[in-house]
Coordinates of C-alpha atoms (C1' of nucleotides) in Angstrom, one line a residue:
Chain A
M823 CA 47.8 27.0 23.2
S824 CA 49.6 30.0 24.7
F825 CA 49.4 33.5 23.5
I826 CA 52.9 33.7 22.3
Q827 CA 52.5 30.4 20.5
A828 CA 49.5 31.7 18.6
A829 CA 51.4 34.9 17.7
R830 CA 54.4 33.0 16.4
R831 CA 52.2 30.8 14.3
R832 CA 50.5 33.8 12.8
Q833 CA 53.8 35.5 12.1
I834 CA 55.1 32.4 10.4
I835 CA 52.0 31.9 8.4
A836 CA 52.2 35.6 7.3
A837 CA 55.8 35.1 6.3
A838 CA 54.9 32.0 4.4
I839 CA 52.2 33.9 2.5
S840 CA 54.4 36.8 1.5
T841 CA 57.3 34.5 0.5
V842 CA 55.1 32.2 -1.6
T843 CA 53.6 35.3 -3.3
A844 CA 56.9 36.9 -3.9
V845 CA 59.0 34.0 -5.3
G846 CA 56.5 31.3 -6.1
Y847 CA 55.7 27.9 -4.5
G848 CA 58.8 26.2 -5.9
Q849 CA 61.3 28.7 -4.5
A850 CA 59.5 29.1 -1.1
S851 CA 61.8 27.0 1.0
L852 CA 61.7 26.9 4.8
A853 CA 65.0 28.9 4.8
R854 CA 63.5 31.7 2.8
I855 CA 60.3 31.8 4.9
A856 CA 62.4 31.9 8.1
D857 CA 64.5 34.6 6.5
E858 CA 61.4 36.6 5.7
A859 CA 60.2 36.3 9.3
Q860 CA 63.7 37.1 10.5
I861 CA 63.8 33.9 12.6
S862 CA 65.7 30.7 12.5
K863 CA 64.5 27.7 10.5
S864 CA 64.1 25.6 13.6
V865 CA 61.4 27.9 15.0
I866 CA 59.2 26.9 12.1
S867 CA 59.9 23.3 12.8
Y868 CA 59.1 23.8 16.4
H869 CA 55.7 25.4 15.8
F870 CA 54.7 23.2 12.8
A871 CA 55.2 19.5 12.3
N872 CA 56.6 20.0 8.8
K873 CA 56.3 22.1 5.7
D874 CA 53.1 20.5 4.5
A875 CA 51.4 21.2 7.8
L876 CA 52.4 24.9 7.5
L877 CA 51.1 25.2 4.0
E878 CA 47.9 23.5 5.0
Q879 CA 47.4 26.0 7.8
V880 CA 48.0 28.9 5.3
V881 CA 45.3 27.6 3.0
H882 CA 42.9 26.8 5.8
Q883 CA 43.2 30.2 7.4
V884 CA 42.7 32.2 4.2
V885 CA 39.8 30.1 2.9
D886 CA 38.0 30.4 6.3
D887 CA 38.5 34.1 6.4
W888 CA 37.3 34.4 2.9
A889 CA 34.1 32.5 3.5
R890 CA 33.4 34.6 6.7
Y891 CA 33.9 37.8 4.7
M892 CA 31.4 36.9 1.9
R893 CA 28.6 35.4 4.0
P894 CA 26.8 38.6 5.2
F895 CA 26.9 40.1 1.6
L896 CA 25.2 37.0 0.3
D897 CA 22.6 36.8 3.1
A898 CA 21.6 40.4 2.6
E899 CA 20.2 39.7 -0.9
T900 CA 16.9 38.0 -1.6
T901 CA 16.7 37.5 -5.3
A902 CA 19.1 35.1 -7.2
G903 CA 20.2 38.0 -9.4
G904 CA 21.0 40.1 -6.4
R905 CA 22.9 37.3 -4.8
L906 CA 24.8 36.7 -8.0
A907 CA 25.9 40.4 -8.2
A908 CA 26.7 40.4 -4.5
Y909 CA 28.8 37.3 -5.0
I910 CA 30.8 38.8 -7.8
R911 CA 31.3 42.1 -6.0
S912 CA 32.1 40.7 -2.5
R913 CA 34.5 38.1 -3.9
L914 CA 36.2 40.8 -5.9
A915 CA 36.3 43.2 -3.0
Y916 CA 37.9 40.5 -0.8
M917 CA 40.5 39.9 -3.6
R918 CA 41.3 43.6 -3.7
D919 CA 42.1 43.7 0.0
N920 CA 43.7 40.3 0.3
H921 CA 45.4 39.6 -3.0
V922 CA 48.7 38.6 -1.4
Q923 CA 47.0 35.9 0.5
L924 CA 44.9 34.7 -2.4
I925 CA 47.9 34.6 -4.7
A926 CA 49.7 32.5 -2.2
V927 CA 46.8 30.1 -1.7
A928 CA 46.4 29.8 -5.5
E929 CA 50.1 28.9 -5.8
I930 CA 49.9 26.4 -3.0
V931 CA 46.7 24.7 -4.2
V932 CA 47.9 24.3 -7.7
N933 CA 51.4 23.2 -6.9
H934 CA 51.3 21.3 -3.7
R935 CA 51.3 17.6 -4.4
G936 CA 51.1 14.4 -2.5
P937 CA 53.7 11.6 -2.9
D938 CA 51.6 10.2 -5.7
G939 CA 52.1 13.4 -7.8
K940 CA 48.4 14.3 -7.5
P941 CA 47.3 17.7 -6.0
V942 CA 46.2 17.6 -2.4
F943 CA 43.9 20.6 -2.2
A944 CA 41.8 19.6 -5.2
E945 CA 38.4 20.3 -3.6
R946 CA 39.5 22.8 -1.0
D947 CA 38.4 25.8 -3.1
A948 CA 35.3 24.0 -4.2
A949 CA 33.4 25.6 -1.3
P950 CA 32.9 29.0 -2.9
V951 CA 32.0 27.4 -6.2
A952 CA 29.4 25.3 -4.5
E953 CA 27.9 28.4 -3.0
L954 CA 27.7 30.0 -6.4
L955 CA 26.2 26.9 -7.9
A956 CA 23.4 27.0 -5.3
I957 CA 22.6 30.6 -6.3
L958 CA 22.4 29.7 -10.0
R959 CA 20.3 26.6 -9.4
E960 CA 17.9 28.7 -7.2
G961 CA 17.6 31.3 -9.9
R962 CA 16.8 28.6 -12.5
Q963 CA 14.3 26.9 -10.3
T964 CA 12.4 30.1 -9.5
G965 CA 12.4 31.0 -13.2
E966 CA 14.3 34.1 -12.6
F967 CA 17.1 33.0 -14.9
R968 CA 17.1 31.7 -18.4
E969 CA 17.9 28.1 -19.2
F970 CA 21.5 27.2 -18.9
D971 CA 23.9 24.7 -17.4
P972 CA 24.6 25.9 -13.9
V973 CA 27.9 24.1 -13.8
V974 CA 29.2 25.9 -16.8
L975 CA 28.0 29.2 -15.5
A976 CA 29.5 28.7 -12.1
M977 CA 32.8 27.6 -13.6
T978 CA 32.9 30.6 -16.0
I979 CA 32.0 33.1 -13.3
T980 CA 34.6 31.8 -10.9
Q981 CA 37.2 31.8 -13.7
G982 CA 36.1 35.3 -14.7
I983 CA 36.6 36.7 -11.2
D984 CA 40.0 35.0 -10.9
G985 CA 40.9 36.6 -14.3
A986 CA 40.4 40.0 -12.7
L987 CA 42.9 39.0 -10.0
T988 CA 45.4 37.8 -12.6
Y989 CA 44.9 41.0 -14.7
W990 CA 45.2 43.2 -11.7
A991 CA 48.4 41.5 -10.7
E992 CA 49.9 42.2 -14.1
H993 CA 48.4 45.7 -14.4
P994 CA 48.5 47.2 -10.9
G995 CA 46.8 50.4 -12.1
T996 CA 43.6 48.6 -13.0
D997 CA 40.3 49.9 -11.4
L998 CA 39.1 46.7 -9.9
T999 CA 35.7 48.2 -9.0
A1000 CA 35.0 49.1 -12.7
Y1001 CA 36.3 45.7 -13.7
G1002 CA 33.8 44.2 -11.2
E1003 CA 30.9 46.2 -12.6
E1004 CA 31.8 45.0 -16.1
L1005 CA 31.6 41.4 -14.8
V1006 CA 28.3 42.1 -13.0
T1007 CA 26.8 43.5 -16.2
L1008 CA 28.3 40.7 -18.3
F1009 CA 26.9 37.9 -16.2
R1010 CA 23.5 39.6 -15.7
L1011 CA 23.1 39.7 -19.4
A1012 CA 24.3 36.1 -19.6
T1013 CA 21.8 34.8 -17.0
Q1014 CA 18.7 36.9 -17.2
K1015 CA 15.7 35.9 -19.4
K1016 CA 15.1 37.7 -22.6
E1017 CA 12.9 40.7 -22.0
R1018 CA 10.7 42.5 -24.5
R1019 CA 12.2 45.9 -24.9
K1020 CA 11.2 49.3 -26.3
Chain B
M499 CA 70.0 19.7 -38.1
S500 CA 69.8 16.0 -39.1
F501 CA 66.7 13.9 -39.3
I502 CA 67.5 11.7 -36.3
Q503 CA 68.4 14.8 -34.2
A504 CA 65.0 16.3 -34.9
A505 CA 63.3 13.0 -34.0
R506 CA 65.2 12.8 -30.7
R507 CA 64.3 16.3 -29.9
R508 CA 60.6 15.6 -30.6
Q509 CA 60.7 12.5 -28.5
I510 CA 62.3 14.3 -25.6
I511 CA 59.8 17.2 -25.9
A512 CA 56.9 14.7 -25.9
A513 CA 58.3 13.0 -22.8
A514 CA 58.7 16.3 -21.1
I515 CA 55.0 17.1 -21.9
S516 CA 53.6 13.9 -20.5
T517 CA 55.9 14.0 -17.4
V518 CA 54.9 17.6 -16.5
T519 CA 51.3 16.8 -17.0
A520 CA 51.5 13.6 -14.9
V521 CA 53.5 14.8 -11.9
G522 CA 53.4 18.6 -12.2
Y523 CA 56.1 21.1 -12.9
G524 CA 57.9 20.8 -9.6
Q525 CA 58.3 17.1 -9.7
A526 CA 59.3 17.0 -13.4
S527 CA 63.0 16.5 -13.0
L528 CA 65.4 15.7 -15.9
A529 CA 65.7 12.2 -14.4
R530 CA 61.9 11.6 -14.6
I531 CA 61.7 12.9 -18.1
A532 CA 64.6 10.8 -19.2
D533 CA 62.9 7.8 -17.5
E534 CA 59.7 8.5 -19.3
A535 CA 61.5 8.6 -22.6
Q536 CA 63.5 5.5 -21.6
I537 CA 66.8 7.2 -22.3
S538 CA 69.7 8.4 -20.2
K539 CA 69.6 11.8 -18.5
S540 CA 72.7 12.9 -20.5
V541 CA 70.9 12.4 -23.8
I542 CA 68.7 15.3 -22.8
S543 CA 71.7 17.4 -22.0
Y544 CA 73.2 16.5 -25.3
H545 CA 70.2 17.7 -27.4
F546 CA 69.3 20.7 -25.2
A547 CA 71.5 23.2 -23.6
N548 CA 69.7 23.0 -20.3
K549 CA 66.4 22.4 -18.7
D550 CA 65.2 25.9 -19.3
A551 CA 65.9 25.6 -23.0
L552 CA 63.9 22.3 -23.1
L553 CA 60.9 23.8 -21.4
E554 CA 61.0 26.8 -23.7
Q555 CA 60.9 24.6 -26.7
V556 CA 57.9 22.7 -25.2
V557 CA 56.0 26.0 -24.8
H558 CA 57.1 27.3 -28.2
Q559 CA 56.1 24.2 -30.1
V560 CA 52.6 23.9 -28.5
V561 CA 51.8 27.6 -28.8
D562 CA 52.9 27.6 -32.5
D563 CA 50.8 24.5 -33.3
W564 CA 47.9 26.0 -31.4
A565 CA 47.9 29.2 -33.4
R566 CA 48.3 27.3 -36.7
Y567 CA 45.2 25.3 -35.8
M568 CA 42.9 28.2 -35.0
R569 CA 43.8 30.5 -37.9
P570 CA 41.6 29.0 -40.6
F571 CA 38.6 28.8 -38.4
L572 CA 38.9 32.5 -37.6
D573 CA 39.6 33.5 -41.2
A574 CA 36.5 31.6 -42.4
E575 CA 34.2 34.0 -40.5
T576 CA 33.3 37.5 -41.5
T577 CA 31.3 39.0 -38.7
A578 CA 32.7 39.7 -35.3
G579 CA 30.1 37.6 -33.7
G580 CA 30.9 34.7 -36.0
R581 CA 34.6 35.1 -35.3
L582 CA 34.0 35.1 -31.6
A583 CA 32.0 31.9 -31.7
A584 CA 34.6 30.4 -34.0
Y585 CA 37.3 31.4 -31.5
I586 CA 35.5 29.7 -28.6
R587 CA 34.7 26.6 -30.6
S588 CA 38.1 26.1 -32.2
R589 CA 40.0 26.9 -29.1
L590 CA 37.9 24.4 -27.2
A591 CA 38.3 21.8 -30.0
Y592 CA 42.0 22.2 -29.9
M593 CA 41.9 21.7 -26.1
R594 CA 39.9 18.5 -26.5
D595 CA 42.5 17.0 -28.8
N596 CA 45.6 18.3 -27.1
H597 CA 44.8 18.7 -23.5
V598 CA 47.9 16.9 -22.3
Q599 CA 50.1 19.5 -24.1
L600 CA 48.1 22.4 -22.9
I601 CA 48.1 21.3 -19.3
A602 CA 51.9 20.9 -19.5
V603 CA 52.2 24.4 -21.0
A604 CA 50.0 25.9 -18.4
E605 CA 52.1 24.3 -15.7
I606 CA 55.3 25.6 -17.2
V607 CA 54.1 29.1 -17.9
V608 CA 52.7 29.5 -14.4
N609 CA 55.6 28.0 -12.5
H610 CA 58.7 28.6 -14.5
R611 CA 60.7 31.5 -13.0
G612 CA 63.8 33.4 -13.7
P613 CA 66.6 33.9 -11.2
D614 CA 64.7 37.0 -10.0
G615 CA 61.7 34.9 -9.0
K616 CA 59.5 36.4 -11.6
P617 CA 57.7 34.3 -14.3
V618 CA 59.5 34.1 -17.6
F619 CA 56.6 33.3 -20.0
A620 CA 54.4 36.1 -18.7
E621 CA 53.4 37.4 -22.1
R622 CA 53.9 34.1 -24.1
D623 CA 50.2 33.2 -24.0
A624 CA 49.3 36.8 -24.7
A625 CA 49.1 36.0 -28.4
P626 CA 45.7 34.2 -28.4
V627 CA 44.4 36.9 -26.0
A628 CA 45.5 39.6 -28.4
E629 CA 43.7 37.9 -31.2
L630 CA 40.6 37.8 -29.2
L631 CA 41.0 41.4 -28.2
A632 CA 41.1 42.4 -31.9
I633 CA 37.8 40.5 -32.5
L634 CA 36.1 42.3 -29.7
R635 CA 37.4 45.7 -30.7
E636 CA 36.3 45.1 -34.2
G637 CA 32.8 44.2 -33.1
R638 CA 32.6 47.3 -31.0
Q639 CA 33.8 49.6 -33.7
T640 CA 31.4 48.3 -36.3
G641 CA 28.6 48.7 -33.8
E642 CA 27.9 45.0 -33.8
F643 CA 28.5 44.6 -30.1
R644 CA 27.2 46.5 -27.1
E645 CA 29.4 48.8 -25.2
F646 CA 31.8 47.1 -22.9
D647 CA 35.5 47.0 -21.9
P648 CA 37.1 44.7 -24.5
V649 CA 39.9 43.9 -22.0
V650 CA 37.5 42.6 -19.4
L651 CA 35.6 40.6 -22.0
A652 CA 38.8 39.1 -23.5
M653 CA 40.1 38.1 -20.1
T654 CA 36.8 36.6 -19.1
I655 CA 36.3 34.6 -22.3
T656 CA 39.9 33.3 -22.1
Q657 CA 39.4 32.3 -18.5
G658 CA 36.0 30.8 -19.2
I659 CA 37.5 28.6 -21.9
D660 CA 40.4 27.6 -19.6
G661 CA 37.8 26.7 -17.0
A662 CA 36.3 24.2 -19.4
L663 CA 39.7 22.5 -19.6
T664 CA 40.0 22.5 -15.8
Y665 CA 36.5 21.1 -15.3
W666 CA 37.1 18.5 -18.0
A667 CA 40.3 17.4 -16.4
E668 CA 38.5 16.8 -13.1
H669 CA 35.4 15.3 -14.7
P670 CA 36.5 13.3 -17.7
G671 CA 33.0 12.4 -18.7
T672 CA 32.1 15.9 -19.5
D673 CA 30.7 16.6 -23.0
L674 CA 33.1 19.4 -24.1
T675 CA 31.1 20.2 -27.2
A676 CA 28.0 20.9 -25.1
Y677 CA 30.1 22.9 -22.7
G678 CA 31.4 24.9 -25.6
E679 CA 28.0 25.7 -26.9
E680 CA 27.0 26.9 -23.5
L681 CA 30.0 29.2 -23.6
V682 CA 29.1 30.4 -27.1
T683 CA 25.5 31.2 -26.0
L684 CA 26.7 32.8 -22.8
F685 CA 29.1 35.2 -24.5
R686 CA 26.8 35.9 -27.4
L687 CA 24.3 37.2 -24.8
A688 CA 27.0 39.1 -23.1
T689 CA 28.3 40.8 -26.2
Q690 CA 25.3 41.4 -28.5
K691 CA 23.3 44.6 -28.4
K692 CA 19.9 44.5 -26.9
E693 CA 17.3 43.6 -29.5
R694 CA 13.6 44.3 -29.5
R695 CA 11.9 41.0 -29.1
K696 CA 8.4 39.6 -29.7
Chain C
dC632 C1' 66.7 30.7 44.2
dT633 C1' 66.6 26.8 41.7
dA634 C1' 65.0 23.5 38.7
dA635 C1' 61.9 22.3 35.1
dA636 C1' 59.8 23.6 30.8
dT637 C1' 59.6 26.3 26.9
dT638 C1' 61.6 28.7 23.0
dC639 C1' 65.0 29.5 19.7
dA640 C1' 69.7 29.5 17.0
dG641 C1' 73.2 27.1 14.3
dG642 C1' 74.8 23.3 12.2
dC643 C1' 74.7 18.6 10.4
dC644 C1' 72.8 14.8 7.4
dG645 C1' 70.6 12.2 3.7
dT646 C1' 68.4 13.0 -0.6
dG647 C1' 67.5 14.5 -5.1
dC648 C1' 68.4 18.1 -8.1
dG649 C1' 70.7 20.1 -12.7
dG650 C1' 74.6 19.5 -15.1
dT651 C1' 79.3 17.5 -16.5
dC652 C1' 82.8 13.9 -17.8
dG653 C1' 85.4 10.2 -20.1
dA654 C1' 84.6 6.1 -22.2
dA655 C1' 81.8 3.0 -24.9
dA656 C1' 78.9 2.3 -28.8
dA657 C1' 76.9 3.4 -33.1
dA658 C1' 76.9 5.7 -37.5
dC659 C1' 79.4 7.3 -41.2
dG660 C1' 82.8 8.0 -45.1
dG661 C1' 86.6 6.5 -48.0
Chain D
dC697 C1' 88.0 -2.6 -43.6
dC698 C1' 89.5 1.2 -40.8
dG699 C1' 89.5 6.0 -38.9
dT700 C1' 86.6 9.6 -37.7
dT701 C1' 82.6 11.8 -36.0
dT702 C1' 78.3 11.5 -33.7
dT703 C1' 75.5 9.7 -30.2
dT704 C1' 74.7 7.4 -25.8
dC705 C1' 75.6 5.9 -21.2
dG706 C1' 76.5 5.4 -16.2
dA707 C1' 79.2 7.6 -12.8
dC708 C1' 79.9 11.6 -10.6
dC709 C1' 80.1 16.7 -8.8
dG710 C1' 78.5 20.7 -6.2
dC711 C1' 74.5 22.5 -4.4
dA712 C1' 70.1 23.5 -2.0
dC713 C1' 66.5 21.3 0.1
dG714 C1' 63.6 19.5 4.3
dG715 C1' 64.3 17.6 8.6
dC716 C1' 66.6 16.9 12.9
dC717 C1' 69.6 17.3 16.8
dT718 C1' 72.3 19.7 20.3
dG719 C1' 72.7 23.1 23.3
dA720 C1' 72.0 27.7 25.0
dA721 C1' 68.9 31.4 26.3
dT722 C1' 64.6 32.6 28.3
dT723 C1' 60.5 31.9 30.9
dT724 C1' 57.7 29.7 34.3
dA725 C1' 56.8 27.3 38.8
dG726 C1' 57.5 25.9 43.4

DNA sequence: CTAAATTCAGGCCGTGCGGTCGAAAAACGG
DNA sequence: CCGTTTTTCGACCGCACGGCCTGAATTTAG
């Protein structure tokens, strides 16, 4: 693949992301995306087989970048509790710097359907959840965490972090770092064993 | 409004709910809804001004019923902690019995946009969140809860409950009651003050 | 320099959408 | 029983969509 081809693809993907984020999945037509990129519709058709292929590339690229970003933060921690806090902080940090991409991906994953009417990317975002699940199971096995259902915890933590994104989107003035520390505290209290105090 | 009119409207609303839940907001055309209800498309137009009005009625009806369901459970409790647990349990119980309606409402609220491209029902589901926020603020004021940001907690609890719905939708065998008790425990630990133990 | 390959613009087409129309059918009132 | 109103229907309209095709501009290769 030539250099100019790759550049065009990146440009089109970027335009698709900003368009989906701005007007939503349903209104993100090829015409609007082409308009956003200031190119003709057929350029998109030339570089991507069809709309589905374009959206799939959008999701693929963002998810990959996301996982690459979080990895070093997770690997730097040794205890399950530390990894959990790092997970929350790094996922939130990535969201702060890439919220446009993540909103677009969320729109696409939720709304993109196959001909049968069922979602296509059902398990695509399961990767970060699986990572989190592993952390929780490890903490339970080593006895670092209290007894709980790791599935419920993983789901709730994921949802809680996503909630920060949602809230931030609606209240742009929010201090996401402070929000993140609240979440870290919240889930530390929710996972740690009871300690004798005073 | 006559009796038969009300019946037709309810039938159409029910068909809209099941259609949106089955094939998603984007694919839920008037034709498919009419097909689901086994009536002609124009019957919908006769009883509702347009598609937007129909969807608004769907959201309105479900949200109203939802609030009516939860009220007595909340009023039965006196302490903030009790009200919080009742909130989680009753909201989850309603979800178990009305998941089709709630999935439809979620689809509509997220995807329905005005001509400007911005969501229309942005604050519609803010009512249950406000209720939850009041509980949390009350608990903080009376000193029953630890220090935290009520907004973050309210958001996280709401998201956590919604996560149960999502997980249940993907794993139908899930024991929602057990899931709910995990959530109650989780958020009790996250909200209560540190206690001296042993 | 020329010819082949690549890249891009504009327009066309079939499809399905939300919504409307006039007529048929059903329900109602005297 | 008939006339009126309410309700339903299938046909139809204008529109925007995704996809495709044609052809011109640009780049590359020999």
